[in-house]
C-alpha positions as YAML, in Angstrom:
chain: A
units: angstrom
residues:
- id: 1
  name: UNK
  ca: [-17.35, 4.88, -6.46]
- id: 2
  name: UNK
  ca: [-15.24, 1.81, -7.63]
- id: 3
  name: UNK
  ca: [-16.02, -1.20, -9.12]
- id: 4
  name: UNK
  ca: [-13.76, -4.33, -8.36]
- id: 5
  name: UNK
  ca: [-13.00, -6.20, -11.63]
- id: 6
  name: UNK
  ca: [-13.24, -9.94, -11.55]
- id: 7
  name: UNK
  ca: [-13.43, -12.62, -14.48]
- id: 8
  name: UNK
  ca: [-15.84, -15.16, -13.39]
- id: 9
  name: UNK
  ca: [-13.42, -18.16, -14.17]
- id: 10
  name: UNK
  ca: [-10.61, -16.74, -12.32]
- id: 11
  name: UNK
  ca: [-9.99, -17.57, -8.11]
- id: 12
  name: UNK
  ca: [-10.66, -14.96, -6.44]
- id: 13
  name: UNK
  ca: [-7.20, -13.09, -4.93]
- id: 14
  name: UNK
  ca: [-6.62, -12.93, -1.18]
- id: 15
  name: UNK
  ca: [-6.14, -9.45, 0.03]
- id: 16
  name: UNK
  ca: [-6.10, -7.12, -3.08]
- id: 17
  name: UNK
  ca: [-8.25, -6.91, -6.85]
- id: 18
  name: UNK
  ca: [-7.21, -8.10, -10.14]
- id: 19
  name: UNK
  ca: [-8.64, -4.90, -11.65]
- id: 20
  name: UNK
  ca: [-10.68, -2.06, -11.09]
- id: 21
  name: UNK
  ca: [-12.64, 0.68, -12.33]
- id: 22
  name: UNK
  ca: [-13.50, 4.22, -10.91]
- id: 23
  name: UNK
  ca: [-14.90, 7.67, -11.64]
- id: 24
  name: UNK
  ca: [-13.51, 10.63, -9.64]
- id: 25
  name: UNK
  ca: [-10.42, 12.58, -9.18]
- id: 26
  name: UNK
  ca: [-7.26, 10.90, -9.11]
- id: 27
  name: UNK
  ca: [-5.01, 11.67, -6.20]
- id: 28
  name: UNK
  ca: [-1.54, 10.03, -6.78]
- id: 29
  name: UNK
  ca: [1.42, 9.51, -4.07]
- id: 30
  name: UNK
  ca: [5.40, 9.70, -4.35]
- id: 31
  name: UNK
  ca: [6.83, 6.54, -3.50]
- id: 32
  name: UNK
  ca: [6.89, 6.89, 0.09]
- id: 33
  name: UNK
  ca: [8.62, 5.04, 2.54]
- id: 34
  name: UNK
  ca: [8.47, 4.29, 6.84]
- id: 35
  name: UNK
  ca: [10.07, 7.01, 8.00]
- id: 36
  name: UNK
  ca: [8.66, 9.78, 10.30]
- id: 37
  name: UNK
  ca: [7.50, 13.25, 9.37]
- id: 38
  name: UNK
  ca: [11.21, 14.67, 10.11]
- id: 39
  name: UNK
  ca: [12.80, 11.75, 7.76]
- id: 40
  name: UNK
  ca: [13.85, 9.91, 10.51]
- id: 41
  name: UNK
  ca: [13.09, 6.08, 10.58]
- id: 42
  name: UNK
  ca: [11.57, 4.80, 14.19]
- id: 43
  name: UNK
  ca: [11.55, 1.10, 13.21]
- id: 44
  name: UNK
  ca: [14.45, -0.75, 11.77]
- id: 45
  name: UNK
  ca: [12.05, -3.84, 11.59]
- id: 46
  name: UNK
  ca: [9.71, -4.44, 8.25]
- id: 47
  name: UNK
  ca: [6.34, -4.84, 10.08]
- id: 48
  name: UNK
  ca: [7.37, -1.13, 11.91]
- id: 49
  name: UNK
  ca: [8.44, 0.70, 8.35]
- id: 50
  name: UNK
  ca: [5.55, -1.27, 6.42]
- id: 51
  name: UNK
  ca: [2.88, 0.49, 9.19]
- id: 52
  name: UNK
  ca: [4.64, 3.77, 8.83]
- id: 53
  name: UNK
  ca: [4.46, 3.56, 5.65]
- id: 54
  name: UNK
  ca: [0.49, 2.49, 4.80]
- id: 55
  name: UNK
  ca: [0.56, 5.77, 7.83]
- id: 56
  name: UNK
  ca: [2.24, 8.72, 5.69]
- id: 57
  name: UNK
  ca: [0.04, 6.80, 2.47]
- id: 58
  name: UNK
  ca: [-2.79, 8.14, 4.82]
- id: 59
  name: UNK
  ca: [-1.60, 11.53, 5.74]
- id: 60
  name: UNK
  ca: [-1.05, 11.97, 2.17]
- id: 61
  name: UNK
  ca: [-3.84, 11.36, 0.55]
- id: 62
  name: UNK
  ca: [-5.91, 13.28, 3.38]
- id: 63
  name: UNK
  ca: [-4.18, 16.83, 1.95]
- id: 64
  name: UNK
  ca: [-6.29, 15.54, -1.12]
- id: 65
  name: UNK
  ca: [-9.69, 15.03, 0.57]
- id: 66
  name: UNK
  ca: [-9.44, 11.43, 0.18]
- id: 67
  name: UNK
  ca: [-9.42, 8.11, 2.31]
- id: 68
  name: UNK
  ca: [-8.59, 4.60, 2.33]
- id: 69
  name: UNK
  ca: [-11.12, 3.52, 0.52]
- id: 70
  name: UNK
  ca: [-10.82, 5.84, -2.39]
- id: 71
  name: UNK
  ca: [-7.15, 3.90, -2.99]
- id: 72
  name: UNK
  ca: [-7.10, 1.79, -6.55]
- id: 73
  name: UNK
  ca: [-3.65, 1.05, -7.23]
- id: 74
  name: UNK
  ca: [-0.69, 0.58, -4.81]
- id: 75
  name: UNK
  ca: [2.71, -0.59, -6.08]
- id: 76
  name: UNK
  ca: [5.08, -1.82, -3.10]
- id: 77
  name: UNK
  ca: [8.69, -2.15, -3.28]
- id: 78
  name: UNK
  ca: [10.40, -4.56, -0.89]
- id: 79
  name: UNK
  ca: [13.91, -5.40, -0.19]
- id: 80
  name: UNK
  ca: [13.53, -8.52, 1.00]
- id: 81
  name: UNK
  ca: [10.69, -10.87, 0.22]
- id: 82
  name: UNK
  ca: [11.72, -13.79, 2.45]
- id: 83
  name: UNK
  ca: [11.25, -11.18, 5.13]
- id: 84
  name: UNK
  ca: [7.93, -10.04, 3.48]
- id: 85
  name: UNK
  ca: [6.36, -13.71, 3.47]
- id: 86
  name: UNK
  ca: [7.67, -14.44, 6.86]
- id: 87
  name: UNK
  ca: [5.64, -11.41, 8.18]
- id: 88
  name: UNK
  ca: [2.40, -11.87, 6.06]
- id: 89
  name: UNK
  ca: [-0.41, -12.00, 8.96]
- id: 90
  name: UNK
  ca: [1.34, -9.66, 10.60]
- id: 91
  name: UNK
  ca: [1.15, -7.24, 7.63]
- id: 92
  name: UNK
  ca: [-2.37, -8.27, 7.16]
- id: 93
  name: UNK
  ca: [-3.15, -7.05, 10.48]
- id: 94
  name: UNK
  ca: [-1.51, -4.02, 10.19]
- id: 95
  name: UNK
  ca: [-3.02, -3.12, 6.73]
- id: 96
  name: UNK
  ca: [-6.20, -3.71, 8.36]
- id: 97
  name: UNK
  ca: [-5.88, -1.78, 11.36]
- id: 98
  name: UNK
  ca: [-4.63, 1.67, 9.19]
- id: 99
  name: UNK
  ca: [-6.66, 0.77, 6.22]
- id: 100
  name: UNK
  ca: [-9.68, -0.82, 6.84]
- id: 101
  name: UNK
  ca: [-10.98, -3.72, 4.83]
- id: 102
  name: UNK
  ca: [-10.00, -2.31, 1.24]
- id: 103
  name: UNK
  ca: [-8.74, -4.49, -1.85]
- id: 104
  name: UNK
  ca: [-7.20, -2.43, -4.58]
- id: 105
  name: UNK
  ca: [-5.19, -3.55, -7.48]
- id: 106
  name: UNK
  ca: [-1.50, -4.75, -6.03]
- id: 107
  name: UNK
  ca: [1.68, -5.46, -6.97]
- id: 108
  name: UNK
  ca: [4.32, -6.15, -4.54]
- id: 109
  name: UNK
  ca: [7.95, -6.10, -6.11]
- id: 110
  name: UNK
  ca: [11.32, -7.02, -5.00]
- id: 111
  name: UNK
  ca: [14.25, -5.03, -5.32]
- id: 112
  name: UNK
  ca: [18.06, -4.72, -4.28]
- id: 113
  name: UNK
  ca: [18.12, -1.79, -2.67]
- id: 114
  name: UNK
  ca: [15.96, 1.78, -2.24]
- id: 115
  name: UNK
  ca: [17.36, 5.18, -2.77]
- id: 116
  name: UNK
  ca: [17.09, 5.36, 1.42]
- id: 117
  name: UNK
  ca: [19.57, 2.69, 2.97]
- id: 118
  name: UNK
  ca: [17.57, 2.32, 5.90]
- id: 119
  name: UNK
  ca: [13.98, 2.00, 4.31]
- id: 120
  name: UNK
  ca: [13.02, -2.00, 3.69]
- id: 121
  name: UNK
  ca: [9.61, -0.82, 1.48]
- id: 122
  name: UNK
  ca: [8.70, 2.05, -0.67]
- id: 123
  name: UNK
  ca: [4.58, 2.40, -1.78]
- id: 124
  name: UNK
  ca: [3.16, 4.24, -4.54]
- id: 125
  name: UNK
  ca: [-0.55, 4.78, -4.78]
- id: 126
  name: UNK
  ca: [-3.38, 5.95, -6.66]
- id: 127
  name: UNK
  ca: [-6.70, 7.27, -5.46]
- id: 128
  name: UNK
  ca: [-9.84, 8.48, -7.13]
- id: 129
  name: UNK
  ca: [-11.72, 10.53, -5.09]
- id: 130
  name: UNK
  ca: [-15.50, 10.11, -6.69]
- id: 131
  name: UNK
  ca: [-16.90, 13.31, -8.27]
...
């Protein structure tokens, strides 16, 4: 089990936690990025490669034993972050739909390029799987 961690005085964040606490095993993800199982990208388009992404986040973390909600930390790498903003509800929607209604600790980053040419966002995350 996790506990979110939120100052009192502070507004709460939209859509992820300042800080948070857990107990468990930690499971923790290569950056990963929205291409398919055989390393071939389907979507050229954010939204597609952001949902493929949050999807092999999933099929990772499964191997472990662990789900969604067990996620703490993710750190996302973006290319663009015009792009990003421009796309926000849809990325909302899509976090929601693979995700569920989960909040963990965020940071979303921008950066020239990725080691892939074709990928537009790269996640890392951490889980802790409660004992």
């Amino acid at each position: 089990m996790h506990q979110i961690l939120q100052p009192k005085e502070w507004v709460r964040p939209k859509g992820y936690a300042n800080g948070m606490t857990a107990q468990g095993r930690f499971v923790f993800t290569a950056g990963l990025i929205g291409w398919n199982s055989e390393e071939k990208f389907e979507h050229k388009d954010f939204c597609g490669q952001f949902e493929q992404t949050l999807k092999n986040t999933v099929a990772v973390l499964v191997e472990a034993g662990a789900r969604p909600e067990h996620i703490t930390r993710m750190t996302c790498y973006i290319t663009d972050k015009k792009q990003y903003l421009e796309n926000i509800d849809a990325i909302g929607a899509i976090w929601r739909d693979v995700l569920g209604r989960i909040f963990p600790c965020m940071a979303v980053v921008q950066v020239a390029a990725l080691i892939e040419d074709e990928a537009l966002i790269e996640i890392e995350t951490t889980a802790i799987v409660p004992e």
